[in-house]
Short mmCIF file of C-alpha atoms and ligand atoms in Angstrom, two decimals:
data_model
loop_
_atom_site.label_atom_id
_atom_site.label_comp_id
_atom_site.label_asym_id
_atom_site.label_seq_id
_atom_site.Cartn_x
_atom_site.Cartn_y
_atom_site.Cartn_z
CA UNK A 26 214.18 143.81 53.83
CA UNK A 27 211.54 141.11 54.22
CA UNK A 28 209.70 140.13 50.89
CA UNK A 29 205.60 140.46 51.38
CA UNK A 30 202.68 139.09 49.14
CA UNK A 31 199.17 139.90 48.54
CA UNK A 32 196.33 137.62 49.44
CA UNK A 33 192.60 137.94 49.02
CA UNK A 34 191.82 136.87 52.74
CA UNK A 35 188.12 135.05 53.93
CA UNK A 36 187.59 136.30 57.21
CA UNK A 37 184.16 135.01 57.83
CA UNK A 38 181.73 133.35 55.62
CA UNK A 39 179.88 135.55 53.89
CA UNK A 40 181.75 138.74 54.33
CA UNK A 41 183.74 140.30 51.68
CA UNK A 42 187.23 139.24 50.56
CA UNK A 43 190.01 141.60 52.35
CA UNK A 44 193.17 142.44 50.28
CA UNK A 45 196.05 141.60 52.77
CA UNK A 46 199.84 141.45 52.69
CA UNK A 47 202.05 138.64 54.49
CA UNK A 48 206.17 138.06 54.70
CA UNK A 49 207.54 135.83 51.90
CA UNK A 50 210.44 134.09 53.90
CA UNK A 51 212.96 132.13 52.59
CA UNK A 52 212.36 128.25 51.63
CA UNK A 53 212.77 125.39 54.39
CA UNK A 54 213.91 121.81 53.06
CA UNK A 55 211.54 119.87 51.58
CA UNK A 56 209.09 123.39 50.43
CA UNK A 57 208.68 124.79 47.32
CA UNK A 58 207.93 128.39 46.71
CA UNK A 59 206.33 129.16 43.69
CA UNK A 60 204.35 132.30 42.17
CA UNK A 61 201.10 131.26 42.05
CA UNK A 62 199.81 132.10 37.84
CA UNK A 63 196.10 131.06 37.84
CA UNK A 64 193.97 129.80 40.37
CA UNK A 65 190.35 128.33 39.56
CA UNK A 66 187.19 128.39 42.09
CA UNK A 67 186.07 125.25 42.51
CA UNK A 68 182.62 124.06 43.86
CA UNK A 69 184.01 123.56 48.03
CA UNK A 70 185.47 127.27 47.82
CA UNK A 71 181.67 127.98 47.19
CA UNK A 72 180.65 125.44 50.10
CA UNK A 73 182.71 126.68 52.30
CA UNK A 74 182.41 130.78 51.34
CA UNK A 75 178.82 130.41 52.14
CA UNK A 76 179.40 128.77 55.75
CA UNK A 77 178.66 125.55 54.68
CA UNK A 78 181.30 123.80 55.61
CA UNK A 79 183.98 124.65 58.52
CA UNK A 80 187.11 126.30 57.37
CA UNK A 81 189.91 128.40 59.51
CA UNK A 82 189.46 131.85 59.38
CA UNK A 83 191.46 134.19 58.73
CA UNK A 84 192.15 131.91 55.34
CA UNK A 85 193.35 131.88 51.51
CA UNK A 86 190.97 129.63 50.20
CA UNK A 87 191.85 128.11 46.65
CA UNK A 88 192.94 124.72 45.84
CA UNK A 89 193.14 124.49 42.19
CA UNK A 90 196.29 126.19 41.90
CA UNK A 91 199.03 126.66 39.63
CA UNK A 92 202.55 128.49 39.17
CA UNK A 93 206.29 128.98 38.92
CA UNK A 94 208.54 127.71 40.89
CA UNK A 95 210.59 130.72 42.76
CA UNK A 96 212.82 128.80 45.12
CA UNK A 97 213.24 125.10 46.02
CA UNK A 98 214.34 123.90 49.35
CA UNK A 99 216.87 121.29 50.17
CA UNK A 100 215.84 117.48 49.39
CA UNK A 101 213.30 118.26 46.06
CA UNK A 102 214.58 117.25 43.24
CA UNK A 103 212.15 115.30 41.17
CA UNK A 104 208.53 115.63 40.68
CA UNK A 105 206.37 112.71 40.82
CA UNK A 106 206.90 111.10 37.87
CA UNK A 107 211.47 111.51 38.15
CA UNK A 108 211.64 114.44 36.01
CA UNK A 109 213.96 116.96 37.57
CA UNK A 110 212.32 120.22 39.09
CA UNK A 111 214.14 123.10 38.78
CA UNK A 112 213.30 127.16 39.11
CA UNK A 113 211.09 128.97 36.57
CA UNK A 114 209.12 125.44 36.07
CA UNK A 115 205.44 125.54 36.12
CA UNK A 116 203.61 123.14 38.03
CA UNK A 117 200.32 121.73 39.23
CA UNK A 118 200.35 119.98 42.84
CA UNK A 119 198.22 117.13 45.10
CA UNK A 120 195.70 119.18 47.00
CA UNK A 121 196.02 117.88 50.17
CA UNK A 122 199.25 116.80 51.75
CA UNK A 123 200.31 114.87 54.71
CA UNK A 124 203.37 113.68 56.00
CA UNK A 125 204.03 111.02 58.30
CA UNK A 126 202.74 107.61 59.06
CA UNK A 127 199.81 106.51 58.05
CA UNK A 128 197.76 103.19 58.39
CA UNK A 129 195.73 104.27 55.65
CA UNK A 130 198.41 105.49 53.05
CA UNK A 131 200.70 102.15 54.70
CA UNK A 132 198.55 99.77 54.55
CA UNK A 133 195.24 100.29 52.80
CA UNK A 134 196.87 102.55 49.83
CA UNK A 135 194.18 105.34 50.31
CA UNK A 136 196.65 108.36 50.72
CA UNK A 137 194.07 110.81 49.92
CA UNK A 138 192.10 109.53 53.57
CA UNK A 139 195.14 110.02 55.52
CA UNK A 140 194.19 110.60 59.48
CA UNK A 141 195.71 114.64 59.92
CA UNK A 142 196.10 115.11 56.20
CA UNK A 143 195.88 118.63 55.39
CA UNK A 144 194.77 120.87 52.30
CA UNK A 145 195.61 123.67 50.66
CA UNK A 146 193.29 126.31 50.95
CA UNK A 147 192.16 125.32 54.29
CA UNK A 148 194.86 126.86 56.60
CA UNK A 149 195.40 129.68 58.52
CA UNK A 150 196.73 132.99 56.91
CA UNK A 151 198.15 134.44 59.61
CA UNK A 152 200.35 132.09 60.92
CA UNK A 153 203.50 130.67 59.34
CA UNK A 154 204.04 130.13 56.12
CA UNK A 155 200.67 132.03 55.38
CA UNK A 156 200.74 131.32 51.30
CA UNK A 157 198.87 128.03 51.11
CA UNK A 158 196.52 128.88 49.16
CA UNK A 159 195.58 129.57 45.59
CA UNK A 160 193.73 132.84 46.03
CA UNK A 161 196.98 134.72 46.69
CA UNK A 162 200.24 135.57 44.56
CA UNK A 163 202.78 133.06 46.51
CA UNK A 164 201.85 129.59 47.74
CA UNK A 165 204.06 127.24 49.40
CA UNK A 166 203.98 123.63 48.71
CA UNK A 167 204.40 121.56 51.89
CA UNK A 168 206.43 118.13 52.26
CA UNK A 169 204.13 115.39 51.83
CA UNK A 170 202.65 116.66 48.77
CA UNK A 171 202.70 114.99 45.29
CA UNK A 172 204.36 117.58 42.21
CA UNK A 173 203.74 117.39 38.74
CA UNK A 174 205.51 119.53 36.22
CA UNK A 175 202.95 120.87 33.39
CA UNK A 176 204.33 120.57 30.06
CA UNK A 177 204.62 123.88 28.01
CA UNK A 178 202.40 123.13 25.46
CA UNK A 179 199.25 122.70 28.15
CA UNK A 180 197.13 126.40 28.72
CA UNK A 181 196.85 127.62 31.83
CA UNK A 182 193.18 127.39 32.02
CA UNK A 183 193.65 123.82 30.56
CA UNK A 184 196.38 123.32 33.69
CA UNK A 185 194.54 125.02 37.07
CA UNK A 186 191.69 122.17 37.29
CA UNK A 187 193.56 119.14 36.98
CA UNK A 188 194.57 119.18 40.87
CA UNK A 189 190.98 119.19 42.32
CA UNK A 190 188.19 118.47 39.45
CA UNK A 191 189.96 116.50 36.77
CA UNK A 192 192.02 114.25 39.26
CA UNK A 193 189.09 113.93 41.42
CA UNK A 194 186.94 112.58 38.18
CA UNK A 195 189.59 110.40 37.13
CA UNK A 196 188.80 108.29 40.84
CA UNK A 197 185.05 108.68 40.55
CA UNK A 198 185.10 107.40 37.11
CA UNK A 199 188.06 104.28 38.14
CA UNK A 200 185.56 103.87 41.30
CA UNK A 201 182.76 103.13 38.67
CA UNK A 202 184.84 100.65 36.43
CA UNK A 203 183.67 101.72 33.44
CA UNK A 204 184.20 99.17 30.54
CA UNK A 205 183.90 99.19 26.79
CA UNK A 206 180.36 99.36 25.64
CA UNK A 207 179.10 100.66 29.28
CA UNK A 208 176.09 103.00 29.15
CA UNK A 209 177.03 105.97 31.98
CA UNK A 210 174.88 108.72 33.11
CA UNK A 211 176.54 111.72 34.79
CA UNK A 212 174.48 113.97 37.07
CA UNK A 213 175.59 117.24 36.93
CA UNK A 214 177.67 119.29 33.92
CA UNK A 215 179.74 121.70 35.69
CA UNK A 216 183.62 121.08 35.61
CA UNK A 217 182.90 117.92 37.01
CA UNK A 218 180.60 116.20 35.26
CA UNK A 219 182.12 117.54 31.24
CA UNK A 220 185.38 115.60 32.38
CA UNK A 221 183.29 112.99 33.33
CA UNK A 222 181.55 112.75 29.82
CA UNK A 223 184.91 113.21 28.34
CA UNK A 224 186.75 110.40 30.21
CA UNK A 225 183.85 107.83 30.50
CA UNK A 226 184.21 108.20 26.54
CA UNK A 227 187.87 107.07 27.14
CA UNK A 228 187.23 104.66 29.03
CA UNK A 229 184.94 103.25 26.37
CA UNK A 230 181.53 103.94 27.24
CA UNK A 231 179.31 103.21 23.87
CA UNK A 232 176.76 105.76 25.49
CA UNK A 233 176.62 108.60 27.35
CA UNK A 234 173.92 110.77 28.74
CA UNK A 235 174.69 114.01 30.71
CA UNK A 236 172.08 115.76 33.11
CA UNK A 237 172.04 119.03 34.08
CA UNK A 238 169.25 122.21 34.03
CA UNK A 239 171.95 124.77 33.09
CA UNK A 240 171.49 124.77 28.95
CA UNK A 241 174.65 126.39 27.79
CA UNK A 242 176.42 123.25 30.31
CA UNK A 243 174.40 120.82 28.00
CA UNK A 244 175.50 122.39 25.26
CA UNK A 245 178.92 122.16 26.47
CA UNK A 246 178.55 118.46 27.14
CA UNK A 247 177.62 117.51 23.39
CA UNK A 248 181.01 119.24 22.84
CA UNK A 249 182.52 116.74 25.09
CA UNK A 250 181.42 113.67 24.06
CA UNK A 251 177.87 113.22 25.17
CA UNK A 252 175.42 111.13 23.26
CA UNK A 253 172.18 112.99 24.89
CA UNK A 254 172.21 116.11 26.89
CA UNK A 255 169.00 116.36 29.17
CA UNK A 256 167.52 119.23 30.55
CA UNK A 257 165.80 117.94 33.72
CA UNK A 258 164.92 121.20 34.54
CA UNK A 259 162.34 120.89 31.51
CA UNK A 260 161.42 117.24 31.52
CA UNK A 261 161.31 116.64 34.84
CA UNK A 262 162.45 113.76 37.33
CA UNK A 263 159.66 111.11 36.11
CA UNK A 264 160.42 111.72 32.63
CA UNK A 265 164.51 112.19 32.72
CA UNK A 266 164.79 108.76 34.25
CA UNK A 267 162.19 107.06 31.50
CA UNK A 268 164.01 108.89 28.47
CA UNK A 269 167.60 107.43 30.11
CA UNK A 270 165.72 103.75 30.40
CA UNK A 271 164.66 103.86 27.38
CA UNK A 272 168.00 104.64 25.60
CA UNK A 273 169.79 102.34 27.68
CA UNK A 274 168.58 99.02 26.38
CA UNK A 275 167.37 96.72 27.58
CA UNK A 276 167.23 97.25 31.17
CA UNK A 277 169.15 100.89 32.31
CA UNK A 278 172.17 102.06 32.30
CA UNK A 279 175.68 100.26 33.44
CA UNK A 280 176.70 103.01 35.98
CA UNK A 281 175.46 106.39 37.52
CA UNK A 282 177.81 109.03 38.79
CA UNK A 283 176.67 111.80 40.96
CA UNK A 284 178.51 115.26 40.21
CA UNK A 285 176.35 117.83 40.93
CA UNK A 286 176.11 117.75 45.06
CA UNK A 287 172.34 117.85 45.32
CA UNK A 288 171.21 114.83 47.54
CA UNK A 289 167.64 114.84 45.97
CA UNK A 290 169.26 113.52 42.42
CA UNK A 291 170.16 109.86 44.21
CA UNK A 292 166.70 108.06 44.08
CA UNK A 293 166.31 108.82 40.64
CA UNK A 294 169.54 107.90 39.95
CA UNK A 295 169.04 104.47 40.97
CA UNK A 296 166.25 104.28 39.23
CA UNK A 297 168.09 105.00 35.86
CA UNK A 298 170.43 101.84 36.51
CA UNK A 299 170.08 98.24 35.34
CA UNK A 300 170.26 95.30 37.56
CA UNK A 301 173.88 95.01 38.96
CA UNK A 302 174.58 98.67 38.26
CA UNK A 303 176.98 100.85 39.94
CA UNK A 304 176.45 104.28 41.39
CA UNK A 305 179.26 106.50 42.54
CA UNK A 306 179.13 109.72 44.88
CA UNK A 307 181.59 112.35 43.86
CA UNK A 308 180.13 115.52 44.31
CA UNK A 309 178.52 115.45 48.00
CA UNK A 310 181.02 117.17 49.86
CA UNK A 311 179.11 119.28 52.06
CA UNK A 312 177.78 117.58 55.35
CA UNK A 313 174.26 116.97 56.08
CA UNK A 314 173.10 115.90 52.13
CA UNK A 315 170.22 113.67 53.68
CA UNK A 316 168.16 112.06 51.44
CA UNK A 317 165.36 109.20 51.50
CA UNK A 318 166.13 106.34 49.38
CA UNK A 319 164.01 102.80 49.12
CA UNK A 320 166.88 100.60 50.52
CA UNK A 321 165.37 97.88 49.16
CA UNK A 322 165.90 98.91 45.33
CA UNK A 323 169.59 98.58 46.06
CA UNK A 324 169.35 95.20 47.23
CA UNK A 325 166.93 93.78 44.91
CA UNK A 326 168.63 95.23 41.88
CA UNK A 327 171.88 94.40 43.01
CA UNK A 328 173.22 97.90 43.01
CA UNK A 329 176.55 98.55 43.86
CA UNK A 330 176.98 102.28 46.18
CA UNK A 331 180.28 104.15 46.39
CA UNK A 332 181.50 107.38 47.96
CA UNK A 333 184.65 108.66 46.40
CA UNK A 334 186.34 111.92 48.09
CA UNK A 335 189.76 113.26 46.75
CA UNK A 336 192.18 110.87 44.61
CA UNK A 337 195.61 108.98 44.88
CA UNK A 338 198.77 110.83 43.58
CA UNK A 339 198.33 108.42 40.05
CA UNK A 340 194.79 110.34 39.58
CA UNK A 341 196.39 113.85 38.69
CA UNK A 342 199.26 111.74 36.95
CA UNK A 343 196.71 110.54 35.00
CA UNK A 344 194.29 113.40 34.85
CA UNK A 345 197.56 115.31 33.42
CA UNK A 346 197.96 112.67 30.93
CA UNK A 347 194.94 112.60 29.88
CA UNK A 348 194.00 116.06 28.77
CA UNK A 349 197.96 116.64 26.75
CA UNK A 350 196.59 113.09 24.80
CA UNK A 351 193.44 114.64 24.05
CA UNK A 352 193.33 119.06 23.99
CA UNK A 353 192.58 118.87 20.42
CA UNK A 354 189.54 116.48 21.16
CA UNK A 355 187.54 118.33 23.63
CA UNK A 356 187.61 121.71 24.19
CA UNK A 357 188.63 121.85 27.78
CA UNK A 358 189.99 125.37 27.68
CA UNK A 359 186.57 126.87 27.09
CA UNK A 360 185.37 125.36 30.94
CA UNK A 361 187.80 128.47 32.46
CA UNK A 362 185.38 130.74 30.53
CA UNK A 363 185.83 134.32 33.14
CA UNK A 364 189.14 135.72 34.31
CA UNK A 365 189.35 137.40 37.33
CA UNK A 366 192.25 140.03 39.36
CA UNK A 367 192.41 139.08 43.51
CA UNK A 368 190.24 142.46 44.11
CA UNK A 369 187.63 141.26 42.06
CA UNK A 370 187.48 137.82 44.32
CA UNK A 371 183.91 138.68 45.30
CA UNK A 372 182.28 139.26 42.10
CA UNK A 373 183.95 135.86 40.79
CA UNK A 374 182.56 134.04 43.50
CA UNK A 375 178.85 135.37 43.23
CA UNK A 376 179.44 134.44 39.74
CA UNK A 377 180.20 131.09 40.12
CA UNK A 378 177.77 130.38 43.31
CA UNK A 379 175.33 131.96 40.43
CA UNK A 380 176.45 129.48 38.09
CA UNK A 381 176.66 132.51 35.42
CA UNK A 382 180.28 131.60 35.02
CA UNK A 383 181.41 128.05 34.70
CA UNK A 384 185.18 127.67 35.88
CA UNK A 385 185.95 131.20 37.32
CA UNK A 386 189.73 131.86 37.49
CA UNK A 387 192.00 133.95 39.11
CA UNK A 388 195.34 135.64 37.80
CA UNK A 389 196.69 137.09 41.17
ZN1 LIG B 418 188.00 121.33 44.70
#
């Protein structure tokens, strides 16, 4: 008797979620079959949901996935870091795998921009091994992709984002450098952007400002770490960027980072940074975020631009890392703050396009 599983299957932007079955077969060497526990909706599910950005259809979106393992094919025995993996452990995994040569990976050590790398959540359903995504109660975990196992101690809401939003921070805030005594604005307070404030606190930032027009997120942000929570909304661009200037004495802030995918934030962003500052891109992922920018402010104040999309393998080593060392310090838990079944898919994804919910999950 073949095994089946039930997916919440996107068939076409826009339209609602279907609940469908699909075989469970047997493990291949190198996969890892595991019972997926929580899943978490994460900005790009919205993107590409709402036709935004190209995905396969019929498709289990989800990336931010966790579970058990169920069975483990021939030739995986460790996780990432050598600790042995073995049925019934719960992990968290890379998003995006690939596996094969790569100049990139070879040569330039940026796995994560791998030529033919693929991601979970962005496959086919209806074609072999259908689970590879989180929104689902199986996913398989392809060779060429980086595990982790979670310690018992970590939540599972505390778990699910570290493989997209928490490892993904982790590179946008390495990309920025951020030193001791930095002053570092982050645009944006969803899941994003709190991490942000949290780990550019780490990373010993004397100040920093969070900006957002959601008040219960800037709320949240004070409760991770943020000097000033701004309501732009209410003050306006003008105004935002004078009240940043003027706490960042004397000349602007160290670095900008950009979490909140809205193009229109990056002039006034640059204008919030001191000569020689650095401004990182982390949360444009959705093609066609023009913008108009005075070129010439970047080159007369010295600014330094970055993109950053996905992260190496050490970014969720890390991101893992650092939320065990510091649960008790910010309340990450309370980010997954709406729990959802698979049939309820749609309303958790108006609710988080909405932003009426801040980390929706899913327990399939
Ligand atoms: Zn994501």
């Amino acid at each position: 008797m073949t095994r089946v599983g039930r997916a919440a299957v996107y068939d076409a932007p826009n339209a609602p979620f279907v609940v469908r079955e699909y075989p469970v077969r047997p493990v291949k060497p190198r996969e890892v079959l595991v019972r997926v526990t929580m899943s978490t909706i994460c900005r790009s599910d919205i993107h590409s949901y709402e036709g935004r950005r190209p995905n396969p259809v019929p498709g289990i979106l989800g990336h931010e996935i966790i579970g058990v393992i169920e069975e483990i094919g021939a030739g995986v025995e460790r996780d990432m870091r050598g600790d042995p993996l073995r049925v019934g452990d719960r992990v968290t995994w890379t998003e995006y795998f690939f596996d094969g040569e790569c100049y990139y990976r070879d040569v330039l050590d940026m796995p994560q921009k791998c030529q033919g790398l693929r991601k979970y959540g962005h496959d086919r359903a209806d074609e072999d091994p259908h689970f590879t995504g989180g929104f689902a109660e199986f996913c398989y975990i392809l060779p060429g992709t980086g595990i982790l196992r979670l310690p018992a101690a970590l939540s599972d809401e505390e778990a699910t984002p570290l493989n997209c939003g928490v490892a993904t921070v982790m590179s946008v805030t390495e990309a920025a450098a951020i030193g001791m005594g930095d002053t570092v604005v982050i645009q944006g307070l969803g899941l994003l952007g709190l991490y942000g404030v949290a780990i550019a606190r780490a990373r010993g930032a004397r100040l920093v400002i969070g900006l957002d027009a959601v008040p219960a997120r800037l709320e949240m942000a004070k409760r991770f770490g943020a000097d000033l929570a701004l309501d732009v909304a209410r003050l306006g661009d003008d105004a935002t960027v004078r009240a940043v200037r003027d706490v960042c004495r004397p000349d602007g802030a160290d670095v900008v980072i950009e979490v909140c995918g809205v193009p229109d934030v990056i002039p006034h962003g640059l204008g919030m940074l001191r000569v020689g500052g650095r401004y990182v891109l982390g949360g444009l992922v959705n093609p066609n975020a023009d913008v108009t920018i005075d070129a010439n402010v970047i080159l007369r104040q010295w600014i330094t631009l970055r993109g950053i999309h996905n992260y190496h393998p050490r970014h969720l080593i890390q991101a893992l890392d650092f939320v065990v060392a510091n649960r008790s310090r910010f309340p990450f838990a309370a980010i997954v703050d709406s729990r959802f079944s698979l049939k309820e898919l749609d309303v958790a994804f108006r609710k988080a396009a909405e932003r009426t919910v801040l980390r929706a999950a899913i327990i399939p």
